Amino acid sequence: MTQQELTILNLGQSLDDLANLDPRGYGVCKILYSAAKEYTGGPLCINAAQKLIDTVKEGDIVYVMTGFVLRPYKKAEMDGIVSSMLLCRALVKAFGAKPIIICPEDNLEAVRNMAACVGLHLFEDIESLKEIPVSMGVICYTKDVNKAAAQADEILKAATPSAVISIECPGANAKGEYHNAVGLCVTPLEAKQDILFTKAQEMGILNIAIGDLGNEIGMGAIANTLEKYIPYAKEGACNCPCGGGIAAATKADNLITATVSDWGCYAMIAAIAYL
């Protein structure tokens, strides 16, 4: 191993450690991280950052998927959307890419407000996005499972991305139901974005998923760990008639886990900046 390789390895581990600090002694983040690192084969943020650097070129479309909706308030969760917006800025600055936020309509107001804060022009049509520099897009994704596949096909036909990144984005279990952290069903509240993620993955598109519990898109890659250690994750453990548990079924090719999903995204952004 060269000195540069050792430095990158150590930096990646330090960033991962920061993203997985456990100030409240919750424990879940350490369990998830151990499994995700074994799955990935090294520091998570460096792996994802290097894959993006090797893949994303100037002018490329990148889909950034986010947007958990919380019960009982039926309001969008803050975790995920903040780092997604900052990631869009990083993708523009680092690669000259054209990032597009994919989210439920509940997040649209936040995206519109934060676009100005991160210094990007915001467009809700792909053609304008392609023409104007220093810009990003947003697409609202359906909550109707019967319309989700058709919308996914439409999105991928309109602009095939070089990468798809999911950050704190709800993922259905093996029975097609979505759950919150305490095992309650939130299926009617959530956009069915895992259908788009899976279609992109099947096309061979680079995919990265960031999560902090196991009910997010992509976390099915460490399903055995989720079912063994995470509350409500295994079959029959959720507080929902489906009995399927909260663990998401989708299996991302590249995982980042963190105490808070935003923290994992920040670690990836820092790794991109260093590399």
XYZ file of C-alpha atoms in Angstrom:
275
model
C 0.000 0.000 0.000
C 1.354 3.408 -0.969
C 1.358 6.401 1.361
C -1.418 8.011 -0.695
C -3.564 4.861 -0.496
C -3.013 4.699 3.258
C -3.979 8.344 3.637
C -7.184 7.846 1.654
C -8.034 4.745 3.685
C -7.466 6.548 6.985
C -9.343 9.652 5.876
C -12.281 7.536 4.762
C -12.357 5.740 8.095
C -12.225 9.031 9.990
C -15.132 10.426 7.979
C -17.120 7.238 8.550
C -16.368 7.434 12.283
C -17.609 11.025 12.429
C -20.794 10.090 10.582
C -21.399 7.278 13.067
C -20.779 9.108 16.336
C -23.321 7.889 18.881
C -23.830 10.724 21.409
C -27.057 9.238 22.789
C -25.775 5.673 23.115
C -28.431 4.389 20.721
C -26.223 1.602 19.385
C -28.014 1.037 16.078
C -25.526 3.075 14.041
C -22.566 0.938 15.123
C -24.421 -2.264 14.283
C -25.436 -1.027 10.849
C -21.989 0.370 10.108
C -20.217 -2.899 10.893
C -22.467 -4.796 8.476
C -22.283 -2.112 5.784
C -18.486 -1.961 5.933
C -18.280 -5.733 5.568
C -20.654 -5.524 2.590
C -18.682 -2.684 0.994
C -15.218 -3.963 1.849
C -13.838 -0.670 3.175
C -14.754 2.838 4.316
C -18.218 3.647 3.031
C -17.938 7.318 2.116
C -14.688 6.902 0.182
C -16.137 3.966 -1.748
C -19.188 5.980 -2.807
C -17.194 9.120 -3.569
C -14.697 7.262 -5.740
C -17.505 5.547 -7.661
C -19.046 8.955 -8.387
C -15.694 10.401 -9.472
C -15.141 7.451 -11.824
C -18.640 7.727 -13.284
C -20.116 11.243 -13.317
C -19.020 13.569 -16.101
C -19.851 17.181 -16.965
C -23.463 17.601 -18.005
C -24.524 14.195 -16.639
C -27.897 13.832 -14.974
C -27.794 12.512 -11.387
C -31.001 11.607 -9.564
C -30.968 12.367 -5.829
C -33.890 10.663 -4.118
C -35.174 11.653 -0.693
C -38.278 12.436 1.336
C -39.691 10.527 4.305
C -43.138 11.742 5.391
C -43.791 11.400 9.127
C -46.923 10.349 10.921
C -48.948 11.546 12.758
C -48.115 15.010 11.393
C -48.085 14.016 7.696
C -45.161 16.411 7.219
C -41.848 15.868 5.472
C -38.914 14.813 7.663
C -35.954 17.214 7.685
C -33.307 14.483 7.644
C -32.380 13.683 4.057
C -33.620 16.799 2.311
C -30.979 19.138 3.784
C -28.001 16.995 2.792
C -29.612 16.201 -0.561
C -29.636 19.887 -1.430
C -26.012 20.289 -0.375
C -25.122 17.192 -2.386
C -26.727 18.782 -5.441
C -24.454 21.788 -4.956
C -21.430 19.495 -4.609
C -22.343 17.569 -7.777
C -22.566 20.830 -9.717
C -19.333 22.254 -8.285
C -17.255 19.070 -8.490
C -18.460 17.585 -11.774
C -20.580 20.161 -13.584
C -23.392 17.623 -13.258
C -27.137 18.242 -13.503
C -28.658 16.901 -10.267
C -32.393 16.320 -9.981
C -34.116 15.865 -6.638
C -36.789 13.141 -6.740
C -39.144 13.550 -3.789
C -42.772 13.490 -2.672
C -44.768 16.673 -3.183
C -44.457 17.259 0.573
C -40.804 18.273 0.058
C -41.341 20.591 -2.897
C -41.602 23.829 -0.921
C -38.374 23.037 0.944
C -36.546 22.287 -2.324
C -37.718 25.557 -3.852
C -36.630 27.542 -0.799
C -33.256 25.838 -0.324
C -32.213 25.988 -3.995
C -31.585 29.701 -3.577
C -29.698 29.063 -0.335
C -27.257 26.675 -2.043
C -26.874 28.991 -5.031
C -28.504 26.898 -7.748
C -31.117 27.751 -10.344
C -34.084 25.404 -9.912
C -36.086 23.971 -12.797
C -39.049 21.644 -12.832
C -38.476 20.570 -16.440
C -35.426 18.681 -17.671
C -34.882 20.640 -20.889
C -34.403 23.958 -19.061
C -32.099 22.229 -16.596
C -29.879 20.996 -19.414
C -29.561 24.454 -20.949
C -28.791 26.607 -17.904
C -25.488 26.290 -15.979
C -25.264 26.054 -12.171
C -28.699 24.520 -11.966
C -30.651 21.641 -10.479
C -34.059 20.097 -11.049
C -36.880 18.634 -9.005
C -39.478 15.989 -9.843
C -42.326 15.038 -7.516
C -42.820 11.279 -7.362
C -46.167 9.570 -6.984
C -47.480 7.905 -3.821
C -49.792 5.716 -5.913
C -48.156 2.307 -6.343
C -50.257 1.719 -9.455
C -48.670 4.731 -11.159
C -45.110 4.387 -9.845
C -43.699 2.040 -12.497
C -45.033 4.143 -15.366
C -43.595 7.312 -13.846
C -40.238 5.591 -13.339
C -40.173 4.595 -17.017
C -41.091 8.139 -18.021
C -38.333 9.669 -15.879
C -35.659 7.278 -17.128
C -36.721 7.816 -20.735
C -36.643 11.610 -20.354
C -33.100 11.550 -18.955
C -30.998 8.485 -18.214
C -28.804 9.340 -15.204
C -25.199 8.359 -14.691
C -25.955 7.782 -10.988
C -28.879 7.430 -8.597
C -28.355 8.376 -4.945
C -30.956 7.689 -2.269
C -30.761 9.574 1.049
C -33.201 8.753 3.868
C -35.753 7.615 1.315
C -38.478 5.150 2.375
C -38.182 1.614 1.131
C -40.935 -0.995 1.097
C -40.489 -4.346 2.810
C -40.830 -7.641 0.950
C -44.618 -7.328 1.159
C -44.646 -3.869 -0.404
C -45.431 -1.965 2.791
C -43.547 1.048 4.177
C -42.909 1.567 7.902
C -41.612 4.178 10.292
C -39.019 3.613 13.017
C -41.494 2.149 15.501
C -43.003 -0.345 13.089
C -46.160 1.544 12.127
C -47.431 1.465 8.558
C -46.834 4.665 6.570
C -47.498 3.240 3.102
C -50.148 5.821 2.096
C -47.816 8.693 3.068
C -44.725 7.670 1.129
C -43.682 8.155 -2.490
C -42.924 4.808 -4.104
C -39.411 5.787 -5.179
C -37.831 2.385 -4.617
C -39.482 1.339 -7.881
C -37.451 3.989 -9.731
C -34.287 3.028 -7.811
C -34.700 -0.642 -8.740
C -35.342 0.103 -12.415
C -32.197 2.250 -12.563
C -30.209 -0.478 -10.830
C -31.454 -3.063 -13.335
C -30.170 -0.782 -16.120
C -26.675 -0.980 -14.624
C -26.711 2.609 -13.356
C -24.429 3.452 -10.439
C -26.547 3.423 -7.293
C -25.764 4.577 -3.757
C -28.106 4.394 -0.764
C -27.736 6.217 2.549
C -29.733 5.196 5.610
C -29.707 5.203 9.401
C -32.139 2.469 10.477
C -33.007 -0.100 7.837
C -36.392 1.031 6.547
C -34.747 3.092 3.813
C -34.154 2.234 0.155
C -31.125 0.006 -0.356
C -30.798 -1.310 3.164
C -31.940 -4.783 2.203
C -28.274 -5.398 1.356
C -27.680 -5.974 5.081
C -31.048 -7.632 5.779
C -29.608 -10.379 7.995
C -28.139 -7.811 10.383
C -31.323 -5.750 10.376
C -33.495 -8.744 11.195
C -31.176 -9.902 13.966
C -30.541 -6.620 15.783
C -32.889 -3.803 14.743
C -36.236 -3.395 16.551
C -39.302 -4.208 14.410
C -37.144 -5.324 11.474
C -37.692 -9.056 11.288
C -40.777 -10.717 9.862
C -43.713 -10.493 12.249
C -42.097 -7.774 14.380
C -43.716 -4.650 12.958
C -46.771 -3.014 14.513
C -48.669 -3.420 11.274
C -51.059 -6.083 9.929
C -48.644 -6.936 7.108
C -46.287 -8.724 9.505
C -43.364 -8.165 7.168
C -41.117 -6.101 9.430
C -39.669 -2.679 8.695
C -36.555 -3.785 6.780
C -36.503 -2.465 3.216
C -36.320 -5.091 0.487
C -34.218 -3.123 -2.026
C -30.516 -3.964 -2.042
C -28.251 -1.113 -3.106
C -24.890 -1.884 -4.689
C -23.205 0.805 -2.549
C -24.245 1.595 1.025
C -23.531 4.381 3.488
C -24.906 4.078 7.004
C -24.730 6.753 9.676
C -26.234 7.852 12.976
C -28.297 10.329 10.933
C -28.584 9.916 7.166
C -27.616 13.560 6.592
C -24.319 12.875 8.381
C -23.539 10.019 6.001
C -24.167 12.289 3.031
C -21.932 15.002 4.512
C -19.147 12.399 4.866
C -19.540 11.467 1.206
C -19.431 15.128 0.152
C -16.232 15.595 2.185
C -14.724 12.503 0.551
C -15.564 13.863 -2.915
C -13.893 17.145 -1.987
C -10.721 15.399 -0.815
C -10.429 12.966 -3.728
